[in-house]
XYZ file of C-alpha atoms in Angstrom:
402
model
C -22.167 16.037 -19.548
C -20.858 17.533 -16.321
C -17.221 18.527 -16.641
C -15.889 17.030 -13.442
C -17.002 13.547 -14.428
C -15.831 13.779 -18.022
C -12.570 15.659 -18.166
C -10.090 13.356 -16.504
C -7.950 11.694 -19.104
C -7.477 8.293 -17.498
C -9.432 5.714 -15.561
C -7.094 5.621 -12.596
C -8.658 2.822 -10.586
C -6.826 0.325 -12.783
C -3.387 1.633 -11.839
C -2.589 -1.129 -9.388
C -4.218 -4.008 -11.219
C -3.816 -3.424 -14.940
C -1.358 -5.709 -16.706
C 1.871 -3.903 -17.372
C 3.902 -3.751 -20.555
C 7.438 -2.459 -20.334
C 7.717 0.752 -22.319
C 10.435 1.039 -24.911
C 10.033 4.745 -25.640
C 11.062 7.777 -23.608
C 8.549 8.993 -21.062
C 8.164 12.410 -22.740
C 5.775 12.661 -25.676
C 6.192 15.067 -28.606
C 3.585 17.477 -29.964
C 2.832 16.719 -33.631
C 2.210 20.139 -35.158
C 1.230 19.121 -38.692
C -1.788 17.123 -37.546
C -2.940 19.332 -34.662
C -5.487 22.152 -34.815
C -7.498 24.442 -32.538
C -10.433 25.896 -34.466
C -13.970 27.245 -34.288
C -16.725 24.879 -35.359
C -19.903 26.915 -35.565
C -20.316 28.341 -32.076
C -18.178 25.582 -30.549
C -14.435 25.326 -30.071
C -12.683 22.134 -31.172
C -9.186 21.031 -30.165
C -7.331 18.219 -31.898
C -3.910 17.754 -30.321
C -1.752 14.985 -31.781
C 1.084 13.642 -29.604
C 3.677 10.993 -30.393
C 2.636 8.687 -27.559
C -0.189 8.535 -24.994
C 0.488 10.269 -21.689
C -1.578 11.009 -18.576
C -3.523 14.237 -19.069
C -6.324 16.358 -17.671
C -8.326 19.414 -18.723
C -10.100 22.050 -16.636
C -11.082 25.729 -16.649
C -9.996 28.693 -14.540
C -11.410 32.178 -13.965
C -9.896 35.706 -13.921
C -9.274 35.575 -16.829
C -11.342 32.847 -18.473
C -8.938 30.033 -19.313
C -8.857 26.461 -20.540
C -5.950 24.514 -19.015
C -4.473 21.227 -20.228
C -1.827 19.371 -18.203
C 0.306 16.556 -19.595
C 2.908 14.247 -18.084
C 4.848 15.125 -20.219
C 4.765 16.668 -23.751
C 7.454 18.561 -25.642
C 5.662 21.556 -27.198
C 8.728 23.006 -28.939
C 7.052 22.606 -32.358
C 3.837 24.382 -31.327
C 3.127 27.452 -33.504
C 0.053 29.536 -32.529
C -0.094 31.152 -35.970
C -0.504 27.735 -37.572
C -2.294 25.690 -34.934
C -4.923 28.237 -33.791
C -7.762 29.249 -36.116
C -10.286 30.548 -33.629
C -11.816 33.809 -32.492
C -12.732 32.126 -29.208
C -9.052 31.951 -28.193
C -7.357 35.276 -27.499
C -3.997 34.043 -26.184
C -2.075 30.817 -25.611
C 0.881 29.708 -23.503
C 2.613 26.322 -23.638
C 5.657 24.843 -21.968
C 7.158 22.833 -19.145
C 6.166 24.445 -15.891
C 7.177 21.836 -13.287
C 9.435 18.770 -13.415
C 7.583 16.033 -15.230
C 4.669 18.235 -16.298
C 3.765 20.339 -19.344
C 0.894 22.804 -19.576
C -1.119 24.485 -22.309
C -3.247 27.496 -21.316
C -5.809 29.002 -23.695
C -7.318 32.369 -22.761
C -10.971 32.365 -23.812
C -12.933 35.284 -25.244
C -16.143 34.149 -23.525
C -17.329 31.482 -21.057
C -17.226 27.957 -22.486
C -17.716 24.517 -20.998
C -16.061 21.210 -21.826
C -18.647 19.045 -23.562
C -16.444 16.101 -24.501
C -12.810 15.197 -23.991
C -11.017 12.008 -24.897
C -7.706 10.549 -26.010
C -7.759 8.109 -28.917
C -4.953 5.736 -29.896
C -6.781 3.791 -32.603
C -6.849 6.183 -35.564
C -3.373 7.735 -35.554
C 0.209 6.953 -34.728
C 0.698 8.037 -31.147
C -2.477 9.544 -29.710
C -5.025 12.238 -30.543
C -6.614 14.314 -27.791
C -9.985 15.690 -28.899
C -11.820 18.301 -26.829
C -15.074 20.036 -27.694
C -16.209 23.191 -25.886
C -19.563 24.932 -26.121
C -20.719 28.349 -24.990
C -22.077 28.596 -21.465
C -23.137 31.220 -18.950
C -20.764 33.035 -16.629
C -22.496 31.452 -13.633
C -22.046 27.939 -15.026
C -18.431 28.671 -15.899
C -17.759 29.824 -12.329
C -19.445 26.718 -10.940
C -17.308 24.233 -12.885
C -13.980 26.120 -12.877
C -11.024 24.764 -10.936
C -8.650 21.833 -11.130
C -10.408 18.522 -10.380
C -8.965 16.862 -7.270
C -6.925 13.772 -8.034
C -3.814 12.532 -6.252
C -2.218 11.131 -9.406
C -2.185 14.614 -10.940
C -0.484 16.464 -8.107
C 1.677 18.884 -10.008
C 5.076 17.839 -8.768
C 7.476 15.033 -9.417
C 5.973 11.702 -8.359
C 6.983 10.649 -4.865
C 8.078 7.142 -3.872
C 5.181 4.786 -3.227
C 3.921 5.237 0.315
C 4.415 2.397 2.763
C 1.061 0.990 3.776
C 0.189 2.551 7.144
C -1.491 -0.550 8.551
C 1.793 -2.476 8.496
C 4.443 -1.742 11.106
C 7.128 -4.102 9.773
C 8.795 -4.617 6.442
C 7.080 -7.287 4.324
C 9.205 -9.043 1.703
C 7.598 -11.214 -0.972
C 9.895 -14.082 -1.966
C 9.056 -15.749 -5.256
C 10.549 -19.223 -5.864
C 10.691 -19.491 -9.639
C 8.758 -22.050 -11.698
C 6.872 -24.976 -10.098
C 4.264 -27.582 -10.949
C 4.422 -28.760 -14.552
C 7.096 -26.092 -15.203
C 10.274 -27.405 -13.529
C 12.478 -24.635 -14.920
C 16.113 -25.408 -15.623
C 17.160 -29.043 -15.158
C 20.559 -30.682 -14.854
C 22.186 -33.461 -12.863
C 18.817 -34.787 -11.755
C 17.924 -31.444 -10.155
C 15.143 -29.024 -11.046
C 15.216 -25.280 -10.637
C 11.689 -25.280 -9.182
C 12.566 -27.560 -6.258
C 15.903 -25.904 -5.519
C 14.381 -22.424 -5.498
C 11.588 -23.482 -3.146
C 14.207 -24.856 -0.768
C 16.234 -21.638 -0.978
C 13.112 -19.501 -0.521
C 12.197 -21.337 2.672
C 15.746 -20.838 3.971
C 15.616 -17.129 3.152
C 12.208 -16.797 4.807
C 13.548 -18.283 8.046
C 16.619 -16.046 7.933
C 14.628 -12.841 7.368
C 12.029 -13.643 10.004
C 14.832 -14.155 12.527
C 15.803 -10.476 12.150
C 12.259 -9.123 12.412
C 11.198 -8.976 8.769
C 7.848 -10.391 7.686
C 7.962 -12.730 4.692
C 5.410 -13.946 2.167
C 6.169 -16.843 -0.185
C 4.314 -16.631 -3.485
C 4.284 -20.431 -3.449
C 5.147 -22.864 -0.658
C 4.629 -26.073 -2.607
C 5.381 -27.506 -6.024
C 2.670 -25.678 -7.942
C 2.556 -23.560 -11.079
C 1.764 -19.840 -10.847
C 1.502 -17.469 -13.826
C 3.980 -14.607 -13.697
C 1.282 -11.977 -13.276
C -0.226 -13.960 -10.393
C 3.097 -13.952 -8.547
C 3.281 -10.173 -8.665
C -0.419 -9.922 -7.852
C 0.037 -12.005 -4.683
C 2.785 -9.653 -3.510
C 0.770 -6.541 -4.255
C -2.417 -7.858 -2.640
C -0.503 -8.571 0.573
C 0.992 -5.078 0.612
C 4.565 -6.290 0.120
C 7.251 -3.635 0.220
C 9.814 -5.705 -1.705
C 9.660 -8.448 -4.317
C 12.569 -10.910 -4.593
C 12.355 -13.621 -7.254
C 14.731 -16.592 -6.978
C 15.985 -18.513 -10.001
C 18.831 -20.641 -11.320
C 19.808 -21.029 -14.941
C 21.254 -23.687 -17.217
C 23.186 -22.899 -20.370
C 22.739 -25.204 -23.386
C 26.233 -24.267 -24.584
C 29.217 -22.545 -23.023
C 29.887 -22.182 -19.328
C 28.961 -19.780 -16.551
C 28.731 -19.943 -12.789
C 27.914 -17.854 -9.766
C 25.099 -15.698 -8.465
C 23.844 -12.532 -10.162
C 21.185 -9.948 -9.347
C 18.906 -8.554 -12.052
C 16.751 -5.458 -12.192
C 14.293 -4.412 -14.867
C 15.492 -2.966 -18.140
C 13.964 -3.037 -21.600
C 17.517 -3.558 -22.897
C 19.268 -6.668 -21.635
C 22.831 -6.396 -20.310
C 24.009 -9.101 -22.703
C 22.796 -11.850 -25.006
C 22.597 -14.378 -22.181
C 20.404 -12.038 -20.130
C 18.124 -11.532 -23.107
C 17.740 -15.268 -23.688
C 17.057 -15.859 -20.005
C 14.362 -13.170 -19.973
C 12.774 -14.718 -23.050
C 12.775 -18.158 -21.438
C 11.231 -16.987 -18.169
C 8.667 -14.832 -19.929
C 7.472 -17.879 -21.883
C 6.311 -19.593 -18.688
C 2.821 -18.138 -18.928
C 2.558 -19.079 -22.597
C 3.191 -22.687 -21.600
C 0.136 -22.441 -19.353
C -1.973 -20.815 -22.049
C -2.088 -17.417 -20.360
C -2.210 -14.448 -22.740
C -0.184 -11.626 -21.203
C -0.408 -9.169 -24.047
C -4.050 -8.689 -24.887
C -5.009 -6.488 -21.966
C -2.121 -4.024 -22.229
C -3.166 -0.417 -22.546
C -0.912 2.432 -23.640
C -2.419 4.800 -21.118
C -1.879 2.489 -18.169
C 1.679 1.978 -19.417
C 2.243 5.730 -19.296
C 1.046 5.854 -15.703
C 3.240 2.904 -14.806
C 6.204 4.713 -16.324
C 5.579 7.629 -13.983
C 5.613 5.407 -10.913
C 8.688 3.510 -12.145
C 10.687 6.749 -12.215
C 10.840 6.429 -8.436
C 10.632 2.661 -7.987
C 13.435 1.768 -10.398
C 16.224 3.606 -8.501
C 15.078 1.835 -5.329
C 15.290 -1.530 -7.100
C 18.758 -0.659 -8.396
C 19.886 0.282 -4.883
C 18.531 -3.000 -3.499
C 20.393 -4.977 -6.160
C 23.648 -3.170 -5.371
C 23.289 -3.897 -1.646
C 22.609 -7.595 -2.286
C 25.641 -7.954 -4.569
C 27.929 -6.301 -1.997
C 26.551 -8.449 0.807
C 26.916 -11.656 -1.198
C 30.534 -10.734 -1.829
C 31.155 -10.070 1.881
C 29.657 -13.472 2.708
C 32.037 -15.150 0.240
C 29.173 -16.413 -1.881
C 30.237 -17.440 -5.356
C 29.441 -14.533 -7.699
C 29.071 -14.438 -11.455
C 31.809 -12.523 -13.277
C 29.141 -9.873 -13.937
C 27.001 -10.039 -10.806
C 24.902 -6.958 -11.539
C 22.740 -7.372 -14.647
C 19.539 -6.105 -16.232
C 16.845 -7.764 -18.331
C 13.165 -7.456 -19.208
C 11.767 -10.029 -16.762
C 7.983 -10.052 -16.475
C 8.125 -10.568 -12.697
C 10.112 -7.332 -12.319
C 7.547 -5.119 -14.040
C 5.560 -4.218 -10.911
C 5.552 -0.434 -11.137
C 5.012 0.212 -7.446
C 7.175 -2.433 -5.691
C 11.006 -2.407 -5.722
C 11.852 -5.749 -7.334
C 14.937 -7.845 -8.046
C 15.561 -11.273 -9.527
C 18.414 -13.228 -7.957
C 20.026 -15.975 -10.018
C 21.540 -18.240 -7.360
C 23.746 -20.056 -9.847
C 23.816 -22.278 -12.921
C 22.585 -25.855 -12.864
C 24.691 -26.425 -15.962
C 27.817 -25.879 -13.835
C 28.773 -28.914 -11.667
C 30.265 -26.766 -8.897
C 27.204 -24.534 -8.752
C 25.002 -27.626 -8.445
C 27.051 -28.726 -5.450
C 26.811 -25.252 -3.897
C 23.054 -25.113 -4.401
C 22.605 -28.470 -2.647
C 25.196 -27.892 0.092
C 23.580 -26.453 3.242
C 26.647 -24.419 4.255
C 27.156 -22.869 0.818
C 23.462 -22.138 0.483
C 23.479 -20.516 3.941
C 26.177 -18.078 2.797
C 24.090 -17.090 -0.195
C 20.940 -16.722 1.885
C 22.809 -14.622 4.458
C 24.112 -12.382 1.688
C 20.620 -11.751 0.333
C 19.295 -11.134 3.858
C 22.114 -8.703 4.672
C 21.529 -6.866 1.406
C 17.832 -6.454 2.158
C 18.638 -5.198 5.666
C 21.209 -2.709 4.366
C 18.781 -1.430 1.746
C 15.900 -1.140 4.215
C 17.961 0.973 6.593
C 18.947 3.437 3.880
C 15.724 3.581 1.849
C 13.625 6.530 3.021
C 10.303 4.683 2.919
C 11.435 1.268 4.137
C 13.561 2.630 7.003
C 10.394 3.718 8.804
C 9.455 0.044 9.161
C 12.753 -1.083 10.628
C 13.360 -1.409 14.355
C 15.817 1.194 15.722
């Protein structure tokens, strides 16, 4: 097996299309010393490195001196003990630690040339993940030929940068997602359905944004059902730079009114946010779509890396929209800035917000949602917030007219 085709730890082509599961653990993984070992096996060298959760990784060799290098994003090696973990004459020295933000490295100095025969990360036999690497003796010439870090943009050894704006587009593209539709009407009250009201609001917002030079894509422009993953997929396929999902809620008990803006969080801001996230995330189950089966811990780890940069951009967008809604005298919820684990906000590479325009369970909110003047204030607030964000966001500002 040739090293350069075998040593990369992840199949990266699936980064933009793999279903995403929100992670509930910290990004950094922990080295599990008691179940890890580096040892000779006949003339080969075997590495078994147990970590608390899967992370992106790679392995390669370097010359002068002969070294085996393992990079992780990111592993805490504070429990690593060479005296306990290394039982090999093939390894003459070892260094571990955090060497750049977001990256850890293990370097093994080798006594003689060796090549990577197999390398793989397994999550099926242990808690967390086990990285297994087998090396065999090789010639100096072969070692020289295969040495060097394999080129791969995902493993640039620096903190991940914000997602690049697609070069073929010269204007900001906003994906607007009217919630629900088709056989899923969403919240209902007073003879109104959330699906129809959100489509009406989305069309208004589209017209308003296009008037100021922003391109707009509607995930649906008719009363039709779309799975949650399809909505995000439509935005990504079009190269959208923003994703704005529009919803309204209805409380079975109690009272609430006003608009609120949500961003992604695995921990909901309050019980109402949690229940709303659960309700919206059930939409695909109604349609018989299984969202969970294709999740993969390794793709989740990669998504986490990208979200480190996307999430602050989403938070900034939400803050701008809330301020702009307030300036436009739109009716705001008593807590207008909230967080919840909405499936439509899990796109790792697109800043995303969910705007609750109001509560159908509140009579005054129903009037505001149907009233053209009140709805225009809300639409103008969202538009102004997007404009303010786009002019201050480093990536998006390049797409805005001077």
